[in-house]
CSV table of C-alpha atoms in Angstrom, one decimal:
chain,number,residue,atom,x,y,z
N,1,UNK,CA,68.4,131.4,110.1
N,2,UNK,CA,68.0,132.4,106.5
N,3,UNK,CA,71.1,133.9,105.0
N,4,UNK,CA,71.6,137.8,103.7
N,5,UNK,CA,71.1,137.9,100.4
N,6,UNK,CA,72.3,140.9,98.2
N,7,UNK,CA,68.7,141.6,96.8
N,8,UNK,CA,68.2,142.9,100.4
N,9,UNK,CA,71.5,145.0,100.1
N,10,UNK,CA,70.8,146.9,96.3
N,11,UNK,CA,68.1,148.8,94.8
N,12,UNK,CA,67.5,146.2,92.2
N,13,UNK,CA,66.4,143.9,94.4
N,14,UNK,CA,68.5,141.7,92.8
N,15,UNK,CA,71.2,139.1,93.4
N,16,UNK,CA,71.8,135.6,95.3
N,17,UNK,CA,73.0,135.0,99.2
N,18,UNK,CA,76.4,136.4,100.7
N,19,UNK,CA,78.4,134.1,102.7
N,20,UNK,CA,78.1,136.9,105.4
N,21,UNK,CA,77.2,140.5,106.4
N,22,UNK,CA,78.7,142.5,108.0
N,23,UNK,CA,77.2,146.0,108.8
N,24,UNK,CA,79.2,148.6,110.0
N,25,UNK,CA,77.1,151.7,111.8
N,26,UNK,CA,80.0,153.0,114.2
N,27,UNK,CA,83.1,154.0,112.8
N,28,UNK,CA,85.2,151.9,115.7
N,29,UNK,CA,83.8,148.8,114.5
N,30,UNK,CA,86.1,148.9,111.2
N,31,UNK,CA,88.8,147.3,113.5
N,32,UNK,CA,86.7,144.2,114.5
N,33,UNK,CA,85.6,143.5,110.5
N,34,UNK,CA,89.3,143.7,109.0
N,35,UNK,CA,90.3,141.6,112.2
N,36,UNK,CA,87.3,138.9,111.2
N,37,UNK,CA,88.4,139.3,107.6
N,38,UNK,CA,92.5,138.5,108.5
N,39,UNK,CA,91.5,135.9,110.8
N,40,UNK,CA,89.3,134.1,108.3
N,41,UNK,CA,91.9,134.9,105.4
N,42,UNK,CA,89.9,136.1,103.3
N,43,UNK,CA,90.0,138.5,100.2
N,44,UNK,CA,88.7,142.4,100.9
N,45,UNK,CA,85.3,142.5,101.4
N,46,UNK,CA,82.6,143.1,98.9
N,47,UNK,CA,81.3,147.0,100.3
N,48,UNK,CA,78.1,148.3,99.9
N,49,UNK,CA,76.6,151.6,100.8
N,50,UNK,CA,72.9,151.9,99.5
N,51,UNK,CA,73.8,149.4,96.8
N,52,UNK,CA,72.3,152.2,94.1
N,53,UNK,CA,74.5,151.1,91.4
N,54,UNK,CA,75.3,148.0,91.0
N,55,UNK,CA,73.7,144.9,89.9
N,56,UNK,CA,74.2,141.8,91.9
N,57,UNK,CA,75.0,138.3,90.8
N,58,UNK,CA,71.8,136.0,91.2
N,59,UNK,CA,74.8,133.4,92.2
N,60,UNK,CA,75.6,135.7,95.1
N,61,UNK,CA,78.8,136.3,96.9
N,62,UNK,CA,80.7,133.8,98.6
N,63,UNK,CA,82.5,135.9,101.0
N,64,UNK,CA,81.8,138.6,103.4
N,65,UNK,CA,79.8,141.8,102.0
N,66,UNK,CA,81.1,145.0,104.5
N,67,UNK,CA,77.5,147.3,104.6
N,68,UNK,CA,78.9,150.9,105.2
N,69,UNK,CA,76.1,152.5,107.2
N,70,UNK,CA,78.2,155.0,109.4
N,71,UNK,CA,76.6,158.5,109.9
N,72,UNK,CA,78.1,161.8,110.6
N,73,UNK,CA,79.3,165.2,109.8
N,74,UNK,CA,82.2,167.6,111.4
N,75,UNK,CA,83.1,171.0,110.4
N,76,UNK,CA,86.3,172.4,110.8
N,77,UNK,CA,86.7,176.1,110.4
N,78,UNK,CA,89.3,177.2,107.8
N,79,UNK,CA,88.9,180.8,107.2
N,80,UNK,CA,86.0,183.5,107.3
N,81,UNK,CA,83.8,181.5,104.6
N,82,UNK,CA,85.2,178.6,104.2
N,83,UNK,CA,85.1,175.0,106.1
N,84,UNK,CA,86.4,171.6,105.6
N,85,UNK,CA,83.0,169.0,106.2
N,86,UNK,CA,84.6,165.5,107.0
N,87,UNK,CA,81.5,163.0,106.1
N,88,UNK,CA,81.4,159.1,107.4
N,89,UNK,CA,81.0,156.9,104.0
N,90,UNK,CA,77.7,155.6,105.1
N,91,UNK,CA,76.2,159.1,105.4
N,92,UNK,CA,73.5,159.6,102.6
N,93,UNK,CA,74.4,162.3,100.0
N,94,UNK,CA,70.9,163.8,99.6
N,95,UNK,CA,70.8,164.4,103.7
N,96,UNK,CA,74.6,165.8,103.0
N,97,UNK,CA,73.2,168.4,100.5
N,98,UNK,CA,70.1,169.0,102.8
N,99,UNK,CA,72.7,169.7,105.3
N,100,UNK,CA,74.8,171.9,103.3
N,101,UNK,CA,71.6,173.8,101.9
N,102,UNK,CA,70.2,174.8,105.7
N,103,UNK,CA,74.0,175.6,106.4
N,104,UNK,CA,74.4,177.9,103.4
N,105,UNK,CA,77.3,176.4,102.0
N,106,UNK,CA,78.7,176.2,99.0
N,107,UNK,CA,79.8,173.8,96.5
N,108,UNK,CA,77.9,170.7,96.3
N,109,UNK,CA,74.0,171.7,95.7
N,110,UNK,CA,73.7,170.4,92.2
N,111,UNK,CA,74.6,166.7,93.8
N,112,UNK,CA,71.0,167.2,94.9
N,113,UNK,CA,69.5,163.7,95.1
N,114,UNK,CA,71.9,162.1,93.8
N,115,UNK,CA,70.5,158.2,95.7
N,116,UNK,CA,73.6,156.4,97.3
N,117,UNK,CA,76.2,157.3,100.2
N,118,UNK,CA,78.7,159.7,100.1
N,119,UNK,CA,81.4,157.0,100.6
N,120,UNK,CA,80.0,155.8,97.0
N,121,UNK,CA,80.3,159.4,95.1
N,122,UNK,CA,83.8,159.7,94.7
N,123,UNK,CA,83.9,156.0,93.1
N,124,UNK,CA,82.2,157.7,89.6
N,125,UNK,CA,82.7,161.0,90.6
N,126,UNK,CA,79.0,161.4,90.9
N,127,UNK,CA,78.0,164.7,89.1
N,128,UNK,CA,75.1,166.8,87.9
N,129,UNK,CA,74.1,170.2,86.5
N,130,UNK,CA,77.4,170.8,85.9
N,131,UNK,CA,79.1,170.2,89.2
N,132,UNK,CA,80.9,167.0,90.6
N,133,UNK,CA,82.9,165.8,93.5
N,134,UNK,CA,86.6,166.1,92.4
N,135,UNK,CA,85.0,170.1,92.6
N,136,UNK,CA,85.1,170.3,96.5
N,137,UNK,CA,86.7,167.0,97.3
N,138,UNK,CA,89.9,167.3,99.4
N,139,UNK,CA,91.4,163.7,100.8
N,140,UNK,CA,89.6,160.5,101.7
N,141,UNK,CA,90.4,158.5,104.6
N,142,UNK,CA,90.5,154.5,102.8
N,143,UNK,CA,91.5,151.2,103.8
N,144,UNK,CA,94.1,149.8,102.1
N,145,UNK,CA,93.6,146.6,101.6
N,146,UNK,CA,96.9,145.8,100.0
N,147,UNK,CA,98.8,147.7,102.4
N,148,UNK,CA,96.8,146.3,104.9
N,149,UNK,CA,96.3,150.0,106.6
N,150,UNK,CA,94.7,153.3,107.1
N,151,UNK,CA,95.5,156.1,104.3
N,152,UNK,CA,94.3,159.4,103.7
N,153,UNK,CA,94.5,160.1,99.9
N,154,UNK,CA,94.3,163.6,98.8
N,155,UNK,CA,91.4,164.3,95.7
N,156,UNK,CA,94.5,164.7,93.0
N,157,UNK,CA,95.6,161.0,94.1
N,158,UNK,CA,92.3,159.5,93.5
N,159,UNK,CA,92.1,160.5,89.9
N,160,UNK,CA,88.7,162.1,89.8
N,161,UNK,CA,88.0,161.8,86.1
N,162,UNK,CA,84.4,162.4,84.1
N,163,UNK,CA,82.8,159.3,86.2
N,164,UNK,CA,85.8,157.9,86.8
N,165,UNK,CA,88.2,157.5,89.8
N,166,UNK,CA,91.2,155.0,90.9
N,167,UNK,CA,88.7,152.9,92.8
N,168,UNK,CA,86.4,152.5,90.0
N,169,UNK,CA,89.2,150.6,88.3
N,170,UNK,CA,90.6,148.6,91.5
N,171,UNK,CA,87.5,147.8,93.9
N,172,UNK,CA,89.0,145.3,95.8
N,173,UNK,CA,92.0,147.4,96.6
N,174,UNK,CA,90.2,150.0,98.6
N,175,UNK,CA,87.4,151.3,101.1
N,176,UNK,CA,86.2,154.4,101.7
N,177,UNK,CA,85.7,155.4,105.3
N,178,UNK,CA,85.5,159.2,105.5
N,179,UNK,CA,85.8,162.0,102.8
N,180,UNK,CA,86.0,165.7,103.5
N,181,UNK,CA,85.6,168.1,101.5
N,182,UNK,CA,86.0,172.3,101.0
N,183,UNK,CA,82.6,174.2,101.3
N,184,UNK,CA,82.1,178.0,101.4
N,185,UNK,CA,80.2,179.8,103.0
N,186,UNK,CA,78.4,181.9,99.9
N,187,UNK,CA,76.2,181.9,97.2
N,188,UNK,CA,75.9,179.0,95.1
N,189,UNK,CA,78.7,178.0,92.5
N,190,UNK,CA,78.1,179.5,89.9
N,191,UNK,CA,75.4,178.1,87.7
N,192,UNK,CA,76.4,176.3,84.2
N,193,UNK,CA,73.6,173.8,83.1
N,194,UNK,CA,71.0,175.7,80.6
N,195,UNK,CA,67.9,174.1,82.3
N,196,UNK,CA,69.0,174.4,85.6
N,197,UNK,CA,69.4,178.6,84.5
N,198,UNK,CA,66.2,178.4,82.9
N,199,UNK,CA,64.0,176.9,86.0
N,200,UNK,CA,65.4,179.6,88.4
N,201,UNK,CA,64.6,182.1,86.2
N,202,UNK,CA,68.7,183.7,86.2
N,203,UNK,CA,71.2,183.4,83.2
N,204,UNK,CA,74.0,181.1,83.2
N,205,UNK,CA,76.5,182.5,85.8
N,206,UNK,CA,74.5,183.4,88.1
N,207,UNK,CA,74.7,182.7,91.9
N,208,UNK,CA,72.0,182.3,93.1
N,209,UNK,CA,71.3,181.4,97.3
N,210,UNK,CA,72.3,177.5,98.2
N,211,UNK,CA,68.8,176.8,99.2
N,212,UNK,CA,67.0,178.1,96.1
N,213,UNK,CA,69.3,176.2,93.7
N,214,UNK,CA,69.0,173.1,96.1
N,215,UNK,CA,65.4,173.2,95.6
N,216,UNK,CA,65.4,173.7,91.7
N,217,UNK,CA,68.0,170.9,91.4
N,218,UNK,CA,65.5,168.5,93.7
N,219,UNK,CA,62.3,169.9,91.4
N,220,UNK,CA,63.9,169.3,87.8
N,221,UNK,CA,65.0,165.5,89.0
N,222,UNK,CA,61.8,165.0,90.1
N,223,UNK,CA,60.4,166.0,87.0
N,224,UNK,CA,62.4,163.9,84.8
N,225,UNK,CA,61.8,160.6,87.0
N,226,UNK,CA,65.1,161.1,88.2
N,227,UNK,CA,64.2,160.8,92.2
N,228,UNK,CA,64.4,157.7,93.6
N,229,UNK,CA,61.1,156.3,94.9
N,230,UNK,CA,61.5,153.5,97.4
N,231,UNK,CA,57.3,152.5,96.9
N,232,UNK,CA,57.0,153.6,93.0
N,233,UNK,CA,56.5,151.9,89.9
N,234,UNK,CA,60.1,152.5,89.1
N,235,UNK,CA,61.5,151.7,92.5
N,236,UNK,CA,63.5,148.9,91.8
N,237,UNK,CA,66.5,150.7,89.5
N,238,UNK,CA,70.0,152.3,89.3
N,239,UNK,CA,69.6,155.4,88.0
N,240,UNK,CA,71.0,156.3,84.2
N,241,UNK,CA,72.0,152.7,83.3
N,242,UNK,CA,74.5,153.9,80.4
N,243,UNK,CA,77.2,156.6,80.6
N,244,UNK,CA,76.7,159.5,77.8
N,245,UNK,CA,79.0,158.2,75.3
N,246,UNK,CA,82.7,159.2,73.9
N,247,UNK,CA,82.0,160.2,70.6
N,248,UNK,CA,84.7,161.4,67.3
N,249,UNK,CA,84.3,164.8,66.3
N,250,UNK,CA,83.1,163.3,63.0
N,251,UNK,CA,80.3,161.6,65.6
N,252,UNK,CA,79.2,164.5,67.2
N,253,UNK,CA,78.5,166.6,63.8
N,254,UNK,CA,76.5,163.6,62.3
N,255,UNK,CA,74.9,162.6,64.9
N,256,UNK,CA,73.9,166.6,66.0
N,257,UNK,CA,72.8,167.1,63.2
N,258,UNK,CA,70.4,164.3,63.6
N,259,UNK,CA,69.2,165.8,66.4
N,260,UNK,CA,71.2,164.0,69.1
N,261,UNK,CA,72.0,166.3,71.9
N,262,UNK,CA,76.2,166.5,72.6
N,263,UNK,CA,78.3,168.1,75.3
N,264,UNK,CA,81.6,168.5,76.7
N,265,UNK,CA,81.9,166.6,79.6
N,266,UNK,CA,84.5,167.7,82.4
N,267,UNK,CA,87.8,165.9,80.8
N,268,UNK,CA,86.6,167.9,77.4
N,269,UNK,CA,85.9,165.3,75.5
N,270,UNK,CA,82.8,165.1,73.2
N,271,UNK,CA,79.5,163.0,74.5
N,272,UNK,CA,76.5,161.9,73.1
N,273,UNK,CA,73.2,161.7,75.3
N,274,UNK,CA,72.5,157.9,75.8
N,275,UNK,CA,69.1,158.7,76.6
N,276,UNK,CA,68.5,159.9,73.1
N,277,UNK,CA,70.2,157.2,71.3
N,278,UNK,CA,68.5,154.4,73.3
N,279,UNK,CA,65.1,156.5,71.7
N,280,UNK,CA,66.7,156.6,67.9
N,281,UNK,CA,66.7,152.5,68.5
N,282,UNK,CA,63.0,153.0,68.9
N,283,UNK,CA,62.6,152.7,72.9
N,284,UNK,CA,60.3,154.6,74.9
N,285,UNK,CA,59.3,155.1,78.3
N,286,UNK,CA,57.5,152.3,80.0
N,287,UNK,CA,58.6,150.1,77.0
N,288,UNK,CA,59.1,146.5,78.5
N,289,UNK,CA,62.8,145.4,77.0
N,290,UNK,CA,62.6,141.3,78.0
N,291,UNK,CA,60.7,139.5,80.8
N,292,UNK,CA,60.9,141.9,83.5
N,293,UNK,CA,62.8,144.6,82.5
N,294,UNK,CA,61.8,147.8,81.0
N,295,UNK,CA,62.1,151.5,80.5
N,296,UNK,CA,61.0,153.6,83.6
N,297,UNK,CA,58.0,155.3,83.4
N,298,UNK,CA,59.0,158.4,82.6
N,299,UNK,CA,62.5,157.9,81.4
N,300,UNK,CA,64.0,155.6,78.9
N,301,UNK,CA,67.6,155.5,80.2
N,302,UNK,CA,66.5,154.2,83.6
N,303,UNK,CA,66.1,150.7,83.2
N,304,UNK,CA,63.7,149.0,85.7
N,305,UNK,CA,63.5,145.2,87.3
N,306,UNK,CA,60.2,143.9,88.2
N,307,UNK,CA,58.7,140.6,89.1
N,308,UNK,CA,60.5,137.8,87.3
N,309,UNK,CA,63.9,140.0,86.9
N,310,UNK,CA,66.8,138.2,87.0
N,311,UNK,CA,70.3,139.8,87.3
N,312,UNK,CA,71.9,137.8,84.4
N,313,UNK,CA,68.5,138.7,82.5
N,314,UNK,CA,69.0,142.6,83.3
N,315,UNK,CA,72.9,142.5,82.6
N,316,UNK,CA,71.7,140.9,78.9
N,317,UNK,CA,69.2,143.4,78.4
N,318,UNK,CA,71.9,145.9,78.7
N,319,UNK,CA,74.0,143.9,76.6
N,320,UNK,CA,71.7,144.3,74.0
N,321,UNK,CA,70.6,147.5,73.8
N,322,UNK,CA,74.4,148.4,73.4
N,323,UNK,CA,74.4,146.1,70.7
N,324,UNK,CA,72.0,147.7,69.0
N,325,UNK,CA,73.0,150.8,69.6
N,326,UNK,CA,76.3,150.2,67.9
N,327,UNK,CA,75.1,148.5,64.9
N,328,UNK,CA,72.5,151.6,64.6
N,329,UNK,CA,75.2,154.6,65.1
N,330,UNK,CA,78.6,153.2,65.4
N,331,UNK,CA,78.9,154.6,68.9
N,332,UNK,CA,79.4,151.9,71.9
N,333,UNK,CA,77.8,152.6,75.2
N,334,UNK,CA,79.0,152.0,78.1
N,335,UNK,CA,77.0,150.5,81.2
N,336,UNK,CA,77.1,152.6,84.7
N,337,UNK,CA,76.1,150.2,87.2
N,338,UNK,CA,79.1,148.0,88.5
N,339,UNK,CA,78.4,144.0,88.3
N,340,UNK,CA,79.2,142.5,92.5
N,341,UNK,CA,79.3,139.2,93.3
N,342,UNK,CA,79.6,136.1,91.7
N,343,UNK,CA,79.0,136.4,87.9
N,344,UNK,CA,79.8,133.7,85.1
């Protein structure tokens, strides 16, 4: 019987065999996998969700790689408008959003298709338009792998920083199971991202209802190629591939004035747009970057595999373009997709 192999478990379609899967669709069968994993005495499990962004190790993973496909949603009332929603880890975030949307609740409609599971979005903090998880997050169940035990870790203990969290830094430690979060039953938060504004027609502010700004959200990513198709040209991808970068104050004046777009992320410190530095280095949409990988189609900072991809060749391509980045401006990207597996 051929073996699982982690180009079957990511969106790059990339990476070697796994010494075995384990998928995990009912919450009850957590039990049975950290009872395999004690009784073969193995490290903690490699965990996957959708596998949307990471690239895998063509050398594979040796040990056992815990799929998190659990499904489900509960509501607990806490007032007149507002609810605590406790989500399993393998539930989608874009059907979570749908959800919230046709429930008219509040808090989480610029995470808007946003690809991966919601056990993955607290890892980076996953955040759009303006919004993020640490906004409504309020405790995660986890495994503790250390402790060898169940733990519910309210959001201030898991460091929600701009794409950043406490599991982000350990990923062996910990697995997310469940994470609930504070919704309310209201108009949408109010809106703080320019285009966003601009394609609803309202000023910055504004709340407008849950569905409407759900739908704008869903309209602009499509637009910019940020919607991940499954059967596209583009299909095989993570999403952004570089976080906007830290920049000096000294940065950000030079490199505005060049026309380089920067913002102040959550944290308040100053970023540059990636997207536009990659284009200063002279790539473009669609431009192949090595033997197959290249720019989307419609976006330069997605970064697509196709036939012939490798993962070491798509990790060097990254490696790359941040070198040349840096020589060009100074400023250092940083790569968003986590490297799983086995890796030189």
């Amino acid at each position: 019987m051929p073996s699982t192999t982690l180009s079957s478990l990511t969106t790059l379609r990339l990476g070697g065999a796994v010494g075995n899967a384990l998928h995990i669709s009912d919450p009850g069968d957590w039990v049975d996998l950290v009872r395999t994993i004690g009784d073969r005495q193995e490290a903690a499990p490699l965990t996957l969700g959708h596998g949307s962004n990471v690239i895998a190790s063509d050398a594979g993973h040796e040990g056992t790689v815990a799929v998190i496909n659990t499904r489900g949603i509960s509501v607990k009332r806490l007032d007149d408008t507002a609810v605590a929603v406790t989500v399993q880890a393998g539930h989608p975030l874009a059907d979570l959003t749908a959800w919230a949307a046709a429930e008219r609740l509040a808090g989480i409609e610029c995470l808007a298709g946003i690809p991966g599971t919601v056990g993955a979005a607290p890892v980076q903090n996953a955040g759009a338009y303006g919004q993020q998880v640490s906004d409504t997050l309020d405790h995660l169940t986890v495994w503790d792998w250390d402790m060898g035990r169940l733990r519910t870790l309210p959001a201030q203990a898991c460091r929600l920083r701009h794409r950043d969290s406490r599991f982000k830094n350990a990923p062996d430690r910990w697995t997310i199971l469940t994470a609930t979060f504070h919704l309310t039953r209201s108009p949408a938060a109010p809106i703080s991202y320019q285009p966003l504004a601009d394609d609803l027609g309202v000023q910055p502010g504004a709340r407008p209802p849950v569905s409407e700004v759900t739908a704008a959200v869903l309209a602009n990513r499509h637009r910019r190629g940020l919607l991940l198709d499954p059967h596209g040209p583009d299909a095989r991808q993570v999403g952004s591939v570089f976080l906007n970068p830290l920049v000096t104050a000294a940065q950000a004046a030079r490199w505005s004035a060049a026309g380089c777009p920067v913002h102040t992320d959550s944290d308040g410190q100053l970023r540059a747009s990636a997207g536009w530095l990659l284009e200063h280095v002279g790539y473009r949409p669609g431009q192949k970057i090595t033997d197959g990988v290249r720019c989307s189609e419609r976006r330069t900072l997605t970064i697509t595999a196709h036939k012939s991809a490798t993962a070491t060749g798509f990790a060097q391509a990254l490696a790359d373009l941040v070198r040349q980045v840096e020589r060009a401006t100074s400023i250092t990207l940083q790569p968003e997709p986590a490297r799983v597996g086995t890796w030189p």
